[in-house]
Amino acid sequence: MSEPAAISATVEMKARPEAVWEVVSDLARMPEFSPELRRAFVVGRPGVGANIIGINRRKAVVWPTTSKVVRWEPGRAVAWKTRESGATWIYELEPTADGTAVTGRRVLPRFTLGTSLLGPVIGGAAGHDVELADGIRTTLERIRSTVEGSGVR
């Protein structure tokens, strides 16, 4: 099996980091933005240690995921690690002259046994990586539309 692809994208948003954080840190809203995540249930208080139960869909295949928030820096960064794949999803905010640059990335050192088993069912892990790379940019663009459309800057 091939190595996981590097997945990262950065999108500039014309809003203060606090306004962007309000949206990015509301993890239950992530299905509004993600092309693959359909439902997200946050168990526990927002912050490190909170659990996320996700329902993902790719084409006709639907599967659950469980994640734990591993980084929580208000106004700066949030990250969660998905138990099944071993992937850590990170969203980092950086103030800019015109607003906030938001970088979304997936850190995955290697495919896990779970990924290897699920990969063929969902069309292959490598092909999925291509979709996830496109999906993280789509997620950030949808967050930008929400933040910039809210009037809170």
mmCIF file of C-alpha atoms in Angstrom:
data_model
loop_
_atom_site.group_PDB
_atom_site.id
_atom_site.type_symbol
_atom_site.label_atom_id
_atom_site.label_comp_id
_atom_site.label_asym_id
_atom_site.label_seq_id
_atom_site.Cartn_x
_atom_site.Cartn_y
_atom_site.Cartn_z
ATOM 1 C CA MET A 1 0.000 0.000 0.000
ATOM 2 C CA SER A 2 1.266 3.504 -0.765
ATOM 3 C CA GLU A 3 2.078 6.127 1.823
ATOM 4 C CA PRO A 4 -0.588 8.663 2.877
ATOM 5 C CA ALA A 5 -0.570 11.872 0.843
ATOM 6 C CA ALA A 6 0.204 15.189 2.500
ATOM 7 C CA ILE A 7 -3.096 17.006 2.831
ATOM 8 C CA SER A 8 -3.104 20.738 3.546
ATOM 9 C CA ALA A 9 -4.782 23.908 2.326
ATOM 10 C CA THR A 10 -4.854 27.534 3.436
ATOM 11 C CA VAL A 11 -7.683 29.993 2.805
ATOM 12 C CA GLU A 12 -7.675 33.684 3.699
ATOM 13 C CA MET A 13 -10.841 34.961 5.390
ATOM 14 C CA LYS A 14 -11.837 38.584 5.770
ATOM 15 C CA ALA A 15 -12.740 38.275 9.437
ATOM 16 C CA ARG A 16 -11.024 38.552 12.802
ATOM 17 C CA PRO A 17 -9.573 35.349 14.276
ATOM 18 C CA GLU A 18 -12.214 35.469 17.039
ATOM 19 C CA ALA A 19 -15.032 35.356 14.479
ATOM 20 C CA VAL A 20 -13.378 32.524 12.577
ATOM 21 C CA TRP A 21 -12.700 30.633 15.822
ATOM 22 C CA GLU A 22 -16.373 30.823 16.747
ATOM 23 C CA VAL A 23 -17.180 28.765 13.649
ATOM 24 C CA VAL A 24 -14.123 26.473 13.497
ATOM 25 C CA SER A 25 -14.331 25.506 17.168
ATOM 26 C CA ASP A 26 -18.002 24.519 16.949
ATOM 27 C CA LEU A 27 -17.139 20.952 15.976
ATOM 28 C CA ALA A 28 -20.777 19.879 15.753
ATOM 29 C CA ARG A 29 -21.078 22.273 12.772
ATOM 30 C CA MET A 30 -18.312 20.595 10.749
ATOM 31 C CA PRO A 31 -20.837 18.578 8.674
ATOM 32 C CA GLU A 32 -22.077 21.920 7.267
ATOM 33 C CA PHE A 33 -18.663 22.440 5.716
ATOM 34 C CA SER A 34 -17.150 19.010 5.023
ATOM 35 C CA PRO A 35 -17.994 17.141 1.817
ATOM 36 C CA GLU A 36 -17.606 13.775 3.608
ATOM 37 C CA LEU A 37 -18.653 14.258 7.232
ATOM 38 C CA ARG A 38 -22.443 13.978 7.453
ATOM 39 C CA ARG A 39 -23.034 14.133 11.222
ATOM 40 C CA ALA A 40 -20.908 15.024 14.227
ATOM 41 C CA PHE A 41 -21.865 14.574 17.846
ATOM 42 C CA VAL A 42 -19.572 16.150 20.431
ATOM 43 C CA VAL A 43 -19.483 14.376 23.788
ATOM 44 C CA GLY A 44 -18.043 16.396 26.634
ATOM 45 C CA ARG A 45 -17.154 20.024 27.122
ATOM 46 C CA PRO A 46 -15.439 21.841 24.258
ATOM 47 C CA GLY A 47 -11.695 21.452 24.632
ATOM 48 C CA VAL A 48 -8.975 18.843 24.891
ATOM 49 C CA GLY A 49 -10.444 15.470 25.764
ATOM 50 C CA ALA A 50 -13.874 16.006 24.188
ATOM 51 C CA ASN A 51 -14.985 13.101 22.013
ATOM 52 C CA ILE A 52 -16.533 13.339 18.571
ATOM 53 C CA ILE A 53 -18.689 10.651 17.026
ATOM 54 C CA GLY A 54 -18.815 11.179 13.284
ATOM 55 C CA ILE A 55 -20.806 9.674 10.459
ATOM 56 C CA ASN A 56 -18.975 9.857 7.133
ATOM 57 C CA ARG A 57 -20.169 9.112 3.635
ATOM 58 C CA ARG A 58 -18.211 8.540 0.452
ATOM 59 C CA LYS A 59 -20.324 7.579 -2.531
ATOM 60 C CA ALA A 60 -22.623 4.747 -1.335
ATOM 61 C CA VAL A 61 -20.497 3.833 1.693
ATOM 62 C CA VAL A 62 -21.354 5.185 5.155
ATOM 63 C CA TRP A 63 -19.180 4.584 8.232
ATOM 64 C CA PRO A 64 -18.805 5.861 11.789
ATOM 65 C CA THR A 65 -15.684 7.397 13.286
ATOM 66 C CA THR A 66 -14.654 8.253 16.809
ATOM 67 C CA SER A 67 -12.239 11.061 17.554
ATOM 68 C CA LYS A 68 -10.772 12.874 20.526
ATOM 69 C CA VAL A 69 -9.874 16.558 20.641
ATOM 70 C CA VAL A 70 -6.106 16.699 21.181
ATOM 71 C CA ARG A 71 -5.450 20.424 20.734
ATOM 72 C CA TRP A 72 -7.558 23.398 21.773
ATOM 73 C CA GLU A 73 -6.063 26.875 21.647
ATOM 74 C CA PRO A 74 -8.912 29.410 21.560
ATOM 75 C CA GLY A 75 -8.511 31.794 18.657
ATOM 76 C CA ARG A 76 -5.534 29.830 17.300
ATOM 77 C CA ALA A 77 -5.987 26.095 16.717
ATOM 78 C CA VAL A 78 -8.136 23.012 17.162
ATOM 79 C CA ALA A 79 -7.238 19.414 16.341
ATOM 80 C CA TRP A 80 -8.773 15.999 16.780
ATOM 81 C CA LYS A 81 -7.372 12.521 16.266
ATOM 82 C CA THR A 82 -9.544 9.895 14.631
ATOM 83 C CA ARG A 83 -9.095 6.540 16.307
ATOM 84 C CA GLU A 84 -9.929 4.360 13.313
ATOM 85 C CA SER A 85 -7.543 5.951 10.803
ATOM 86 C CA GLY A 86 -4.964 7.446 13.148
ATOM 87 C CA ALA A 87 -5.332 10.749 11.296
ATOM 88 C CA THR A 88 -5.112 14.041 13.150
ATOM 89 C CA TRP A 89 -7.154 16.849 11.598
ATOM 90 C CA ILE A 90 -5.809 20.308 12.435
ATOM 91 C CA TYR A 91 -7.221 23.781 11.822
ATOM 92 C CA GLU A 92 -4.835 26.657 12.580
ATOM 93 C CA LEU A 93 -5.712 30.357 12.492
ATOM 94 C CA GLU A 94 -3.178 33.073 11.787
ATOM 95 C CA PRO A 95 -4.044 36.794 11.874
ATOM 96 C CA THR A 96 -3.272 38.668 8.655
ATOM 97 C CA ALA A 97 -3.469 42.319 7.634
ATOM 98 C CA ASP A 98 -6.918 41.698 6.109
ATOM 99 C CA GLY A 99 -8.339 39.052 8.433
ATOM 100 C CA THR A 100 -7.336 35.471 9.157
ATOM 101 C CA ALA A 101 -5.515 32.762 7.239
ATOM 102 C CA VAL A 102 -6.885 29.342 8.138
ATOM 103 C CA THR A 103 -4.830 26.259 7.386
ATOM 104 C CA GLY A 104 -6.473 22.867 7.480
ATOM 105 C CA ARG A 105 -4.337 19.763 7.334
ATOM 106 C CA ARG A 106 -4.327 16.072 7.980
ATOM 107 C CA VAL A 107 -1.372 14.483 9.713
ATOM 108 C CA LEU A 108 -1.186 10.754 9.024
ATOM 109 C CA PRO A 109 2.230 9.109 9.338
ATOM 110 C CA ARG A 110 1.019 5.786 7.877
ATOM 111 C CA PHE A 111 -2.130 3.968 6.934
ATOM 112 C CA THR A 112 -3.479 1.922 9.854
ATOM 113 C CA LEU A 113 -4.930 -1.566 9.770
ATOM 114 C CA GLY A 114 -8.400 0.016 9.895
ATOM 115 C CA THR A 115 -7.611 2.182 6.876
ATOM 116 C CA SER A 116 -6.159 -0.801 5.027
ATOM 117 C CA LEU A 117 -9.311 -2.830 5.651
ATOM 118 C CA LEU A 118 -11.762 -0.009 4.873
ATOM 119 C CA GLY A 119 -9.752 1.351 1.917
ATOM 120 C CA PRO A 120 -10.939 -1.180 -0.677
ATOM 121 C CA VAL A 121 -14.565 -0.799 0.456
ATOM 122 C CA ILE A 122 -14.507 2.982 -0.108
ATOM 123 C CA GLY A 123 -12.589 2.824 -3.384
ATOM 124 C CA GLY A 124 -8.982 2.727 -2.190
ATOM 125 C CA ALA A 125 -7.044 4.767 0.340
ATOM 126 C CA ALA A 126 -4.949 6.573 -2.290
ATOM 127 C CA GLY A 127 -8.037 7.666 -4.241
ATOM 128 C CA HIS A 128 -9.630 8.708 -0.987
ATOM 129 C CA ASP A 129 -6.594 10.888 -0.216
ATOM 130 C CA VAL A 130 -7.194 12.820 -3.442
ATOM 131 C CA GLU A 131 -10.807 13.444 -2.419
ATOM 132 C CA LEU A 132 -9.775 14.440 1.107
ATOM 133 C CA ALA A 133 -7.252 16.942 -0.288
ATOM 134 C CA ASP A 134 -9.981 18.530 -2.406
ATOM 135 C CA GLY A 135 -12.379 18.243 0.522
ATOM 136 C CA ILE A 136 -10.238 20.172 2.984
ATOM 137 C CA ARG A 137 -10.097 23.119 0.571
ATOM 138 C CA THR A 138 -13.879 22.886 0.086
ATOM 139 C CA THR A 139 -14.329 22.787 3.870
ATOM 140 C CA LEU A 140 -12.232 25.943 4.293
ATOM 141 C CA GLU A 141 -14.041 27.747 1.483
ATOM 142 C CA ARG A 142 -17.408 26.912 3.042
ATOM 143 C CA ILE A 143 -16.179 28.156 6.424
ATOM 144 C CA ARG A 144 -15.029 31.374 4.704
ATOM 145 C CA SER A 145 -18.466 31.832 3.112
ATOM 146 C CA THR A 146 -20.122 31.357 6.499
ATOM 147 C CA VAL A 147 -17.766 33.677 8.374
ATOM 148 C CA GLU A 148 -17.711 36.413 5.740
ATOM 149 C CA GLY A 149 -21.467 36.160 5.220
ATOM 150 C CA SER A 150 -22.251 36.509 8.923
ATOM 151 C CA GLY A 151 -21.413 40.201 9.034
ATOM 152 C CA VAL A 152 -19.204 39.617 12.111
ATOM 153 C CA ARG A 153 -15.711 40.621 11.209
#
